[in-house]
Amino acid sequence: MRNAPTILHLDMDAFFASAEQASKPSLRGKAVVVGGLGPRGVVATCSYEARVFGVHSAMPMAQARRLAPNAAYLVPRFGFYRSISEQVMALLRALSPLVEPLSLDEAFVDLEAGEAAWDEASARLAGAKLRTDIRAVTGLTGSVGLAASKMLAKIASEQAKPDGLVLIEPGTERALLGPMSVRILPGVGPTTGDHLRRAGISTVDELAEAGEDELVRLLGKAHGHGLYAMALAHDERPVVAERETKSVSVEDTYDVDIHDRVRVGTEVQRLADRCVRRLRGAGLSGRTIVLKVRRYDFSTLTRSETLRGPTDDPGVVREAAARLLESVDTTGGVRLLGVGVSGLADFTQEDLFAQAAGELAALELVEEAEHEAVEDQEAPAERHWTTGHDVRHGDFGHGWVQGSGLGRVTVRFETPEAEQPGRVRTFRTDDPALEPADPLPLVSTGPRRPEGVGPDQESSEPASLPKSWSGNGGGGAKSRP
């Protein structure tokens, strides 16, 4: 482990929910929950205002509604979040060539590799500047952790939440980790945590005191050695710029259990085609086909079959998935299905069971169009408006859908730069003046002109940050709620 705290971990604060609040003035300071709104939807992210009520990510949406009935519930806009993420990742890559994204809102950065920091003082300055730049470019906040290893940098960013910066000084790691729960360490999930707790090990100090031999006996050689090293604050994992894709998969959760065996088979075939399209889009092929089935009682089964060589042929993947389904009992009903391909390669090997490519390609296009139009087929007379998504009206301009049903859609007309909530109007779902729209940027791309300076005058003053800018001075840590 290096001596200087030059590993940075960035975690955007309540990313999806914060993006929605920044985009919608009427939701600022309010409880916002983003996720699937169906009967089996789960919370993807919620605002800090919603967390006060006990709502958290991965919670069933039905439970979240019981805890916070007055919160705003929105369907995710992943394209919008991805565009913001790209802006943030560009700022990180300006700091160093070694950036390891973990998700849309989280990444590690090796500051030393980019010569952006080499000691405690320069690391703190780099972290503070990054937070300011993120706010100026996206209008959102991120929490920064700085330490001498990836594990400690991530722990530091958790302590910094929300909107703060924490640096763990070299030499203080053991004292910091000691009283923490073993769950803070990478690789300790609910199962391992329970196993350790039954052995009388609940804190990192107790983990270290148990000794390496005891941990190997309890958890196995590889896991035991690794956890003992981390309990001593030793983490030699490097920041890896290119993370190898290990598998490509797709899955669907159904609002109502599927009991019809023919329908289950049709869904598996459709998922196989979607998986192959994603596989081909990444320029990959794979040898192992995986089927995932979650049954009515929440039991989850996986079946796999390894082919003689890698393939990206939809016919091959379809047939393998169908064979795997034959070994699964779906009598009681199915709530989730998934198809994946692993053992990836960047080449293909012709398979004897391949189907006619032209015929399958045509089927793919037809089935994709049919699947995307399912809701329209069920209610052909009513256009579908997704809660939280952007729309534009010919008379009232840009807005977002607050809700729809019974032939009506309610829209709040407001834009990110507005300081007050916008007006609400209700329309027929088939109103010809209402149409879907792309999200607006959270921060204006043009420079702001200081007051009193005309369009033909120059000013030596820098463009101001958004009026809603706030921070903790760029270097101090805030306590996590």
Short mmCIF file of C-alpha atoms in Angstrom, two decimals:
data_model
loop_
_atom_site.label_atom_id
_atom_site.label_comp_id
_atom_site.label_asym_id
_atom_site.label_seq_id
_atom_site.Cartn_x
_atom_site.Cartn_y
_atom_site.Cartn_z
CA MET A 1 0.00 0.00 0.00
CA ARG A 2 1.33 3.45 -0.94
CA ASN A 3 2.27 6.01 1.69
CA ALA A 4 0.37 9.00 0.28
CA PRO A 5 -3.48 9.31 0.19
CA THR A 6 -3.62 9.60 -3.60
CA ILE A 7 -6.43 7.11 -4.35
CA LEU A 8 -9.69 9.04 -4.80
CA HIS A 9 -13.18 7.56 -4.61
CA LEU A 10 -16.06 9.66 -5.94
CA ASP A 11 -19.68 8.86 -5.13
CA MET A 12 -22.36 11.17 -6.49
CA ASP A 13 -24.90 11.98 -3.78
CA ALA A 14 -28.27 10.19 -4.27
CA PHE A 15 -27.50 10.49 -7.96
CA PHE A 16 -30.77 9.66 -9.75
CA ALA A 17 -32.92 11.49 -7.19
CA SER A 18 -30.60 14.51 -7.09
CA ALA A 19 -30.68 14.75 -10.89
CA GLU A 20 -34.48 14.72 -10.79
CA GLN A 21 -34.56 17.44 -8.12
CA ALA A 22 -32.14 19.60 -10.09
CA SER A 23 -34.23 19.08 -13.22
CA LYS A 24 -37.58 19.79 -11.52
CA PRO A 25 -37.71 22.92 -9.30
CA SER A 26 -40.96 21.76 -7.68
CA LEU A 27 -39.15 18.70 -6.19
CA ARG A 28 -36.20 20.52 -4.60
CA GLY A 29 -36.13 19.88 -0.88
CA LYS A 30 -38.87 17.25 -1.23
CA ALA A 31 -38.89 13.48 -0.78
CA VAL A 32 -38.18 11.88 -4.18
CA VAL A 33 -38.09 8.14 -4.93
CA VAL A 34 -36.84 6.80 -8.28
CA GLY A 35 -37.48 3.22 -9.40
CA GLY A 36 -39.95 0.78 -10.89
CA LEU A 37 -43.51 1.88 -10.18
CA GLY A 38 -45.18 -1.47 -10.88
CA PRO A 39 -46.42 -3.86 -8.17
CA ARG A 40 -42.99 -5.50 -8.02
CA GLY A 41 -40.88 -2.41 -8.57
CA VAL A 42 -37.93 -1.62 -6.32
CA VAL A 43 -36.30 1.64 -5.27
CA ALA A 44 -33.26 2.53 -7.40
CA THR A 45 -32.38 5.71 -5.48
CA CYS A 46 -34.13 8.09 -3.13
CA SER A 47 -33.38 11.61 -1.97
CA TYR A 48 -32.06 12.34 1.50
CA GLU A 49 -35.47 13.82 2.34
CA ALA A 50 -37.03 10.40 1.62
CA ARG A 51 -34.41 8.57 3.68
CA VAL A 52 -35.69 10.36 6.77
CA PHE A 53 -38.82 8.17 6.47
CA GLY A 54 -36.76 4.97 6.26
CA VAL A 55 -36.81 4.59 2.48
CA HIS A 56 -33.62 3.18 0.94
CA SER A 57 -32.38 1.70 -2.33
CA ALA A 58 -33.35 -1.90 -3.21
CA MET A 59 -36.48 -1.60 -1.01
CA PRO A 60 -39.74 -2.85 -2.57
CA MET A 61 -41.60 0.15 -3.96
CA ALA A 62 -44.79 -0.89 -2.20
CA GLN A 63 -43.00 -0.64 1.15
CA ALA A 64 -41.54 2.75 0.22
CA ARG A 65 -45.03 4.06 -0.56
CA ARG A 66 -46.22 2.97 2.87
CA LEU A 67 -43.31 4.72 4.59
CA ALA A 68 -43.46 7.91 2.51
CA PRO A 69 -46.92 8.18 0.92
CA ASN A 70 -46.47 11.85 0.00
CA ALA A 71 -43.14 11.47 -1.79
CA ALA A 72 -42.78 11.98 -5.54
CA TYR A 73 -42.41 8.60 -7.28
CA LEU A 74 -40.66 8.71 -10.67
CA VAL A 75 -39.61 6.25 -13.37
CA PRO A 76 -35.83 6.40 -14.05
CA ARG A 77 -34.51 8.34 -17.05
CA PHE A 78 -31.35 6.35 -17.66
CA GLY A 79 -30.34 8.20 -20.82
CA PHE A 80 -30.43 11.46 -18.87
CA TYR A 81 -28.39 10.02 -15.99
CA ARG A 82 -25.88 8.55 -18.44
CA SER A 83 -25.31 11.94 -20.09
CA ILE A 84 -24.54 13.50 -16.68
CA SER A 85 -22.28 10.56 -15.80
CA GLU A 86 -20.29 11.14 -18.98
CA GLN A 87 -19.66 14.74 -17.92
CA VAL A 88 -18.45 13.59 -14.50
CA MET A 89 -16.23 10.84 -15.92
CA ALA A 90 -14.66 13.38 -18.29
CA LEU A 91 -13.66 15.48 -15.28
CA LEU A 92 -12.13 12.42 -13.64
CA ARG A 93 -10.17 11.48 -16.76
CA ALA A 94 -8.78 15.01 -16.87
CA LEU A 95 -7.19 14.22 -13.51
CA SER A 96 -5.64 10.87 -14.39
CA PRO A 97 -5.46 8.19 -17.09
CA LEU A 98 -6.32 5.61 -14.40
CA VAL A 99 -10.06 5.95 -13.78
CA GLU A 100 -12.05 2.86 -12.77
CA PRO A 101 -15.82 3.44 -13.13
CA LEU A 102 -17.91 1.19 -10.89
CA SER A 103 -21.30 2.51 -12.02
CA LEU A 104 -22.84 5.66 -13.49
CA ASP A 105 -22.26 7.55 -10.23
CA GLU A 106 -19.15 6.00 -8.70
CA ALA A 107 -15.47 5.64 -9.64
CA PHE A 108 -11.92 5.28 -8.35
CA VAL A 109 -9.11 7.57 -9.56
CA ASP A 110 -5.36 7.13 -9.15
CA LEU A 111 -4.28 10.77 -8.71
CA GLU A 112 -0.59 9.91 -8.57
CA ALA A 113 -0.70 8.27 -12.01
CA GLY A 114 -1.97 11.55 -13.48
CA GLU A 115 0.47 13.64 -11.41
CA ALA A 116 -2.56 15.40 -9.97
CA ALA A 117 -1.45 14.64 -6.39
CA TRP A 118 1.59 13.22 -4.64
CA ASP A 119 1.04 13.98 -0.94
CA GLU A 120 -1.71 14.83 1.55
CA ALA A 121 -1.91 18.54 0.73
CA SER A 122 -2.04 18.12 -3.07
CA ALA A 123 -4.57 15.27 -2.78
CA ARG A 124 -6.89 17.43 -0.67
CA LEU A 125 -6.63 20.28 -3.17
CA ALA A 126 -7.37 17.93 -6.10
CA GLY A 127 -10.40 16.50 -4.32
CA ALA A 128 -11.76 19.93 -3.40
CA LYS A 129 -11.33 21.22 -6.96
CA LEU A 130 -13.07 18.13 -8.36
CA ARG A 131 -16.11 18.72 -6.16
CA THR A 132 -16.28 22.36 -7.28
CA ASP A 133 -15.92 21.40 -10.95
CA ILE A 134 -18.66 18.76 -10.70
CA ARG A 135 -21.03 21.31 -9.20
CA ALA A 136 -20.21 23.90 -11.87
CA VAL A 137 -20.59 21.46 -14.78
CA THR A 138 -23.58 19.38 -13.63
CA GLY A 139 -25.22 21.36 -10.83
CA LEU A 140 -25.00 18.23 -8.63
CA THR A 141 -22.87 17.28 -5.63
CA GLY A 142 -20.47 14.42 -5.10
CA SER A 143 -18.70 13.10 -2.03
CA VAL A 144 -14.97 12.44 -2.20
CA GLY A 145 -12.85 10.03 -0.19
CA LEU A 146 -9.04 10.11 -0.27
CA ALA A 147 -6.76 7.42 1.11
CA ALA A 148 -3.77 5.24 0.32
CA SER A 149 -5.91 2.32 -0.94
CA LYS A 150 -9.18 1.67 -2.74
CA MET A 151 -10.86 0.10 0.29
CA LEU A 152 -10.06 3.05 2.54
CA ALA A 153 -10.93 5.66 -0.11
CA LYS A 154 -14.39 4.14 -0.46
CA ILE A 155 -14.89 4.11 3.31
CA ALA A 156 -13.79 7.76 3.39
CA SER A 157 -16.34 8.79 0.76
CA GLU A 158 -19.09 7.05 2.75
CA GLN A 159 -18.08 9.12 5.78
CA ALA A 160 -18.08 12.27 3.64
CA LYS A 161 -21.72 11.93 2.55
CA PRO A 162 -23.47 14.05 1.62
CA ASP A 163 -21.51 16.72 -0.24
CA GLY A 164 -18.24 16.44 1.66
CA LEU A 165 -14.59 15.39 1.52
CA VAL A 166 -12.76 13.09 3.93
CA LEU A 167 -9.06 12.23 3.77
CA ILE A 168 -7.70 9.32 5.79
CA GLU A 169 -4.17 10.13 6.85
CA PRO A 170 -1.60 7.34 6.46
CA GLY A 171 -0.89 5.73 9.84
CA THR A 172 -4.43 6.21 11.16
CA GLU A 173 -6.08 3.40 9.18
CA ARG A 174 -6.05 0.68 11.88
CA ALA A 175 -7.52 2.98 14.54
CA LEU A 176 -10.26 4.09 12.11
CA LEU A 177 -11.22 0.58 10.97
CA GLY A 178 -11.05 -1.17 14.34
CA PRO A 179 -14.48 -0.32 15.81
CA MET A 180 -16.30 -0.57 12.46
CA SER A 181 -18.58 -3.47 11.54
CA VAL A 182 -17.02 -6.25 9.48
CA ARG A 183 -19.66 -5.41 6.84
CA ILE A 184 -17.59 -2.34 5.92
CA LEU A 185 -14.97 -4.57 4.28
CA PRO A 186 -15.20 -5.56 0.59
CA GLY A 187 -16.43 -9.12 0.19
CA VAL A 188 -18.38 -9.25 3.47
CA GLY A 189 -22.04 -9.49 2.51
CA PRO A 190 -25.04 -10.60 4.59
CA THR A 191 -24.13 -14.31 4.45
CA THR A 192 -20.46 -13.89 5.39
CA GLY A 193 -21.37 -11.27 8.00
CA ASP A 194 -23.85 -13.64 9.68
CA HIS A 195 -21.31 -16.47 9.59
CA LEU A 196 -18.70 -14.28 11.31
CA ARG A 197 -21.23 -12.99 13.84
CA ARG A 198 -22.10 -16.56 14.87
CA ALA A 199 -18.38 -17.07 15.46
CA GLY A 200 -18.32 -14.03 17.76
CA ILE A 201 -16.75 -11.66 15.22
CA SER A 202 -18.63 -8.40 14.64
CA THR A 203 -15.99 -5.66 14.30
CA VAL A 204 -12.83 -5.28 12.25
CA ASP A 205 -10.76 -5.36 15.45
CA GLU A 206 -12.29 -8.71 16.36
CA LEU A 207 -11.59 -9.94 12.84
CA ALA A 208 -7.90 -9.04 13.18
CA GLU A 209 -7.71 -10.56 16.67
CA ALA A 210 -9.19 -13.86 15.42
CA GLY A 211 -6.05 -14.41 13.38
CA GLU A 212 -5.42 -15.54 9.84
CA ASP A 213 -5.59 -19.28 10.57
CA GLU A 214 -9.01 -18.99 12.21
CA LEU A 215 -10.40 -16.93 9.32
CA VAL A 216 -9.10 -19.48 6.80
CA ARG A 217 -10.83 -22.21 8.83
CA LEU A 218 -14.09 -20.26 8.90
CA LEU A 219 -14.15 -18.87 5.35
CA GLY A 220 -11.71 -20.83 3.24
CA LYS A 221 -8.19 -20.08 2.15
CA ALA A 222 -8.67 -17.31 -0.42
CA HIS A 223 -11.42 -15.43 1.43
CA GLY A 224 -9.79 -15.86 4.83
CA HIS A 225 -6.40 -14.56 3.68
CA GLY A 226 -7.99 -11.61 1.88
CA LEU A 227 -10.18 -10.50 4.79
CA TYR A 228 -7.34 -10.77 7.29
CA ALA A 229 -5.20 -8.50 5.14
CA MET A 230 -8.02 -5.95 4.85
CA ALA A 231 -8.63 -6.06 8.61
CA LEU A 232 -5.01 -4.91 8.94
CA ALA A 233 -5.78 -2.10 6.44
CA HIS A 234 -3.74 -3.80 3.70
CA ASP A 235 -5.29 -3.45 0.25
CA GLU A 236 -2.99 -3.72 -2.76
CA ARG A 237 -5.68 -3.66 -5.44
CA PRO A 238 -4.70 -1.20 -8.19
CA VAL A 239 -7.03 1.22 -9.97
CA VAL A 240 -7.83 -0.53 -13.26
CA ALA A 241 -8.85 1.73 -16.14
CA GLU A 242 -10.36 -1.03 -18.31
CA ARG A 243 -12.70 -3.42 -16.48
CA GLU A 244 -13.16 -6.64 -18.44
CA THR A 245 -16.75 -7.56 -19.17
CA LYS A 246 -17.38 -11.03 -17.76
CA SER A 247 -20.91 -11.60 -19.01
CA VAL A 248 -23.79 -10.07 -20.93
CA SER A 249 -27.32 -10.68 -19.69
CA VAL A 250 -30.88 -9.39 -19.75
CA GLU A 251 -33.82 -10.14 -17.47
CA ASP A 252 -37.44 -9.10 -16.94
CA THR A 253 -39.59 -9.08 -13.80
CA TYR A 254 -43.30 -9.61 -14.39
CA ASP A 255 -46.08 -7.79 -12.55
CA VAL A 256 -48.17 -10.98 -12.58
CA ASP A 257 -46.71 -14.48 -12.25
CA ILE A 258 -46.57 -16.37 -15.56
CA HIS A 259 -48.15 -19.83 -15.27
CA ASP A 260 -48.55 -20.71 -18.95
CA ARG A 261 -45.57 -22.86 -19.96
CA VAL A 262 -45.86 -21.75 -23.58
CA ARG A 263 -45.71 -18.08 -22.51
CA VAL A 264 -42.64 -18.82 -20.37
CA GLY A 265 -40.92 -20.38 -23.37
CA THR A 266 -41.82 -17.42 -25.58
CA GLU A 267 -40.39 -15.00 -23.00
CA VAL A 268 -37.14 -16.98 -22.81
CA GLN A 269 -36.80 -16.86 -26.59
CA ARG A 270 -37.40 -13.10 -26.61
CA LEU A 271 -34.82 -12.59 -23.84
CA ALA A 272 -32.31 -14.71 -25.75
CA ASP A 273 -32.71 -12.44 -28.77
CA ARG A 274 -32.29 -9.30 -26.65
CA CYS A 275 -29.17 -10.77 -25.06
CA VAL A 276 -27.65 -11.50 -28.47
CA ARG A 277 -28.37 -7.97 -29.67
CA ARG A 278 -26.54 -6.61 -26.63
CA LEU A 279 -23.72 -9.11 -27.19
CA ARG A 280 -23.31 -8.10 -30.83
CA GLY A 281 -23.52 -4.43 -29.91
CA ALA A 282 -20.44 -4.92 -27.72
CA GLY A 283 -18.64 -6.85 -30.46
CA LEU A 284 -18.50 -9.99 -28.30
CA SER A 285 -19.46 -13.66 -28.38
CA GLY A 286 -19.62 -16.28 -25.64
CA ARG A 287 -19.44 -19.99 -24.91
CA THR A 288 -21.69 -20.39 -21.85
CA ILE A 289 -25.45 -19.77 -21.99
CA VAL A 290 -27.13 -19.09 -18.63
CA LEU A 291 -30.84 -19.22 -17.80
CA LYS A 292 -32.18 -17.55 -14.64
CA VAL A 293 -35.65 -18.32 -13.26
CA ARG A 294 -37.19 -16.79 -10.14
CA ARG A 295 -40.32 -18.68 -9.17
CA TYR A 296 -43.50 -17.66 -7.37
CA ASP A 297 -41.96 -18.45 -3.94
CA PHE A 298 -38.88 -16.25 -4.64
CA SER A 299 -36.63 -19.30 -5.09
CA THR A 300 -34.11 -18.52 -7.83
CA LEU A 301 -32.69 -21.21 -10.11
CA THR A 302 -29.86 -20.89 -12.62
CA ARG A 303 -28.98 -23.37 -15.33
CA SER A 304 -26.04 -23.16 -17.75
CA GLU A 305 -24.71 -24.92 -20.81
CA THR A 306 -21.22 -24.50 -22.29
CA LEU A 307 -20.89 -24.74 -26.07
CA ARG A 308 -17.90 -26.04 -28.06
CA GLY A 309 -16.92 -22.52 -29.05
CA PRO A 310 -18.02 -18.89 -28.67
CA THR A 311 -21.08 -17.77 -30.60
CA ASP A 312 -23.21 -14.69 -31.20
CA ASP A 313 -25.80 -16.57 -33.23
CA PRO A 314 -29.35 -15.93 -31.94
CA GLY A 315 -30.50 -19.38 -33.06
CA VAL A 316 -27.80 -21.09 -31.02
CA VAL A 317 -28.55 -19.04 -27.91
CA ARG A 318 -32.29 -19.58 -28.34
CA GLU A 319 -31.93 -23.35 -28.61
CA ALA A 320 -29.56 -23.56 -25.64
CA ALA A 321 -31.89 -21.44 -23.49
CA ALA A 322 -34.85 -23.63 -24.48
CA ARG A 323 -32.93 -26.78 -23.52
CA LEU A 324 -32.08 -25.26 -20.15
CA LEU A 325 -35.72 -24.34 -19.55
CA GLU A 326 -36.74 -27.99 -19.98
CA SER A 327 -34.99 -28.82 -16.68
CA VAL A 328 -36.86 -26.18 -14.67
CA ASP A 329 -40.26 -26.75 -13.07
CA THR A 330 -42.39 -23.60 -13.56
CA THR A 331 -45.71 -25.11 -12.44
CA GLY A 332 -46.29 -22.68 -9.57
CA GLY A 333 -45.60 -19.60 -11.66
CA VAL A 334 -42.62 -17.46 -12.67
CA ARG A 335 -41.97 -13.89 -11.53
CA LEU A 336 -38.58 -13.27 -13.24
CA LEU A 337 -36.73 -14.67 -16.24
CA GLY A 338 -33.24 -13.91 -17.48
CA VAL A 339 -30.85 -15.08 -20.19
CA GLY A 340 -27.12 -14.41 -20.17
CA VAL A 341 -23.93 -15.31 -22.01
CA SER A 342 -20.54 -15.68 -20.32
CA GLY A 343 -17.13 -17.01 -21.29
CA LEU A 344 -16.82 -14.01 -23.59
CA ALA A 345 -14.53 -13.61 -26.59
CA ASP A 346 -14.15 -11.14 -29.44
CA PHE A 347 -14.51 -13.81 -32.13
CA THR A 348 -17.13 -16.41 -33.07
CA GLN A 349 -17.01 -20.06 -34.00
CA GLU A 350 -19.56 -21.39 -36.42
CA ASP A 351 -21.92 -23.81 -34.73
CA LEU A 352 -23.59 -26.80 -36.38
CA PHE A 353 -26.92 -25.85 -34.80
CA ALA A 354 -26.97 -22.29 -36.15
CA GLN A 355 -30.22 -21.20 -37.77
CA ALA A 356 -30.64 -19.22 -40.96
CA ALA A 357 -29.28 -15.78 -40.05
CA GLY A 358 -31.51 -13.77 -42.36
CA GLU A 359 -34.70 -15.35 -41.10
CA LEU A 360 -33.71 -14.86 -37.47
CA ALA A 361 -32.68 -11.25 -38.03
CA ALA A 362 -36.12 -10.54 -39.45
CA LEU A 363 -37.76 -12.25 -36.50
CA GLU A 364 -35.64 -10.20 -34.09
CA LEU A 365 -36.82 -6.93 -35.59
CA VAL A 366 -40.46 -7.98 -35.62
CA GLU A 367 -40.43 -9.31 -32.05
CA GLU A 368 -38.60 -6.25 -30.74
CA ALA A 369 -41.20 -3.95 -32.28
CA GLU A 370 -44.00 -6.11 -30.91
CA HIS A 371 -42.53 -6.12 -27.40
CA GLU A 372 -41.97 -2.37 -27.32
CA ALA A 373 -45.58 -1.82 -28.37
CA VAL A 374 -47.20 -4.15 -25.81
CA GLU A 375 -48.77 -1.34 -23.81
CA ASP A 376 -50.07 0.32 -26.96
CA GLN A 377 -51.61 -2.98 -28.06
CA GLU A 378 -53.35 -3.35 -24.71
CA ALA A 379 -54.78 0.19 -24.90
CA PRO A 380 -54.55 1.27 -28.55
CA ALA A 381 -56.74 4.35 -28.05
CA GLU A 382 -54.57 5.83 -25.27
CA ARG A 383 -51.03 7.14 -25.60
CA HIS A 384 -48.73 6.13 -22.75
CA TRP A 385 -47.06 8.87 -20.68
CA THR A 386 -44.36 7.80 -18.21
CA THR A 387 -44.32 9.47 -14.80
CA GLY A 388 -41.34 11.79 -14.43
CA HIS A 389 -40.40 11.82 -18.11
CA ASP A 390 -40.06 14.92 -20.27
CA VAL A 391 -42.71 16.31 -22.59
CA ARG A 392 -43.27 19.46 -24.62
CA HIS A 393 -46.56 21.21 -25.37
CA GLY A 394 -47.05 23.48 -28.34
CA ASP A 395 -48.53 26.25 -26.18
CA PHE A 396 -46.90 25.77 -22.77
CA GLY A 397 -43.38 24.59 -23.59
CA HIS A 398 -41.26 22.08 -21.68
CA GLY A 399 -42.57 20.06 -18.74
CA TRP A 400 -42.69 16.64 -17.13
CA VAL A 401 -45.40 14.07 -16.49
CA GLN A 402 -46.75 14.07 -12.94
CA GLY A 403 -49.21 11.28 -13.62
CA SER A 404 -51.66 9.81 -16.11
CA GLY A 405 -54.73 7.62 -16.28
CA LEU A 406 -58.41 7.53 -17.27
CA GLY A 407 -57.58 9.25 -20.54
CA ARG A 408 -55.86 12.22 -18.86
CA VAL A 409 -52.24 13.23 -18.32
CA THR A 410 -51.11 15.84 -15.79
CA VAL A 411 -48.02 17.88 -16.66
CA ARG A 412 -45.99 20.38 -14.64
CA PHE A 413 -44.37 22.95 -16.90
CA GLU A 414 -40.97 23.96 -15.54
CA THR A 415 -37.31 23.95 -16.55
CA PRO A 416 -34.10 23.41 -14.53
CA GLU A 417 -33.11 27.09 -14.43
CA ALA A 418 -36.44 28.17 -12.90
CA GLU A 419 -36.31 29.24 -9.26
CA GLN A 420 -40.01 28.59 -8.56
CA PRO A 421 -42.21 25.55 -9.23
CA GLY A 422 -44.00 25.60 -12.57
CA ARG A 423 -47.72 25.53 -13.31
CA VAL A 424 -49.67 22.28 -13.56
CA ARG A 425 -52.13 21.51 -16.36
CA THR A 426 -54.11 18.43 -17.35
CA PHE A 427 -54.70 17.28 -20.94
CA ARG A 428 -56.26 14.42 -22.82
CA THR A 429 -53.69 11.68 -23.38
CA ASP A 430 -54.23 12.07 -27.14
CA ASP A 431 -53.73 15.85 -27.16
CA PRO A 432 -51.94 16.46 -30.49
CA ALA A 433 -49.99 19.41 -29.04
CA LEU A 434 -48.32 17.20 -26.40
CA GLU A 435 -45.30 15.11 -27.35
CA PRO A 436 -42.34 13.38 -25.66
CA ALA A 437 -39.21 15.51 -25.32
CA ASP A 438 -35.52 15.16 -24.52
CA PRO A 439 -34.32 16.24 -21.05
CA LEU A 440 -32.94 19.77 -20.73
CA PRO A 441 -29.36 20.28 -19.43
CA LEU A 442 -29.13 21.01 -15.72
CA VAL A 443 -26.58 23.78 -16.19
CA SER A 444 -26.65 26.30 -19.02
CA THR A 445 -23.82 25.65 -21.48
CA GLY A 446 -23.37 29.34 -22.28
CA PRO A 447 -21.35 31.67 -20.02
CA ARG A 448 -23.35 33.97 -17.80
CA ARG A 449 -22.91 37.72 -18.35
CA PRO A 450 -22.36 39.74 -15.15
CA GLU A 451 -24.98 42.35 -14.42
CA GLY A 452 -24.33 45.66 -16.12
CA VAL A 453 -22.23 44.14 -18.89
CA GLY A 454 -23.74 44.38 -22.36
CA PRO A 455 -23.44 41.78 -25.10
CA ASP A 456 -20.60 43.71 -26.76
CA GLN A 457 -18.67 44.36 -23.56
CA GLU A 458 -16.04 42.15 -21.96
CA SER A 459 -15.67 41.51 -18.26
CA SER A 460 -12.64 40.33 -16.36
CA GLU A 461 -14.91 38.59 -13.82
CA PRO A 462 -15.35 34.78 -14.24
CA ALA A 463 -18.77 33.41 -15.07
CA SER A 464 -20.70 32.82 -11.88
CA LEU A 465 -21.70 29.38 -10.66
CA PRO A 466 -25.39 28.51 -10.47
CA LYS A 467 -27.26 30.52 -7.83
CA SER A 468 -28.03 27.33 -5.96
CA TRP A 469 -24.27 26.69 -5.39
CA SER A 470 -23.46 25.61 -1.88
CA GLY A 471 -20.69 23.64 -0.28
CA ASN A 472 -18.69 23.15 2.86
CA GLY A 473 -15.67 25.12 1.74
CA GLY A 474 -14.45 22.32 -0.52
CA GLY A 475 -12.30 20.62 2.10
CA GLY A 476 -14.23 19.93 5.27
CA ALA A 477 -16.21 16.80 5.93
CA LYS A 478 -19.86 16.77 6.78
CA SER A 479 -21.46 14.23 9.04
CA ARG A 480 -23.57 11.63 7.28
CA PRO A 481 -27.27 11.69 8.18
#
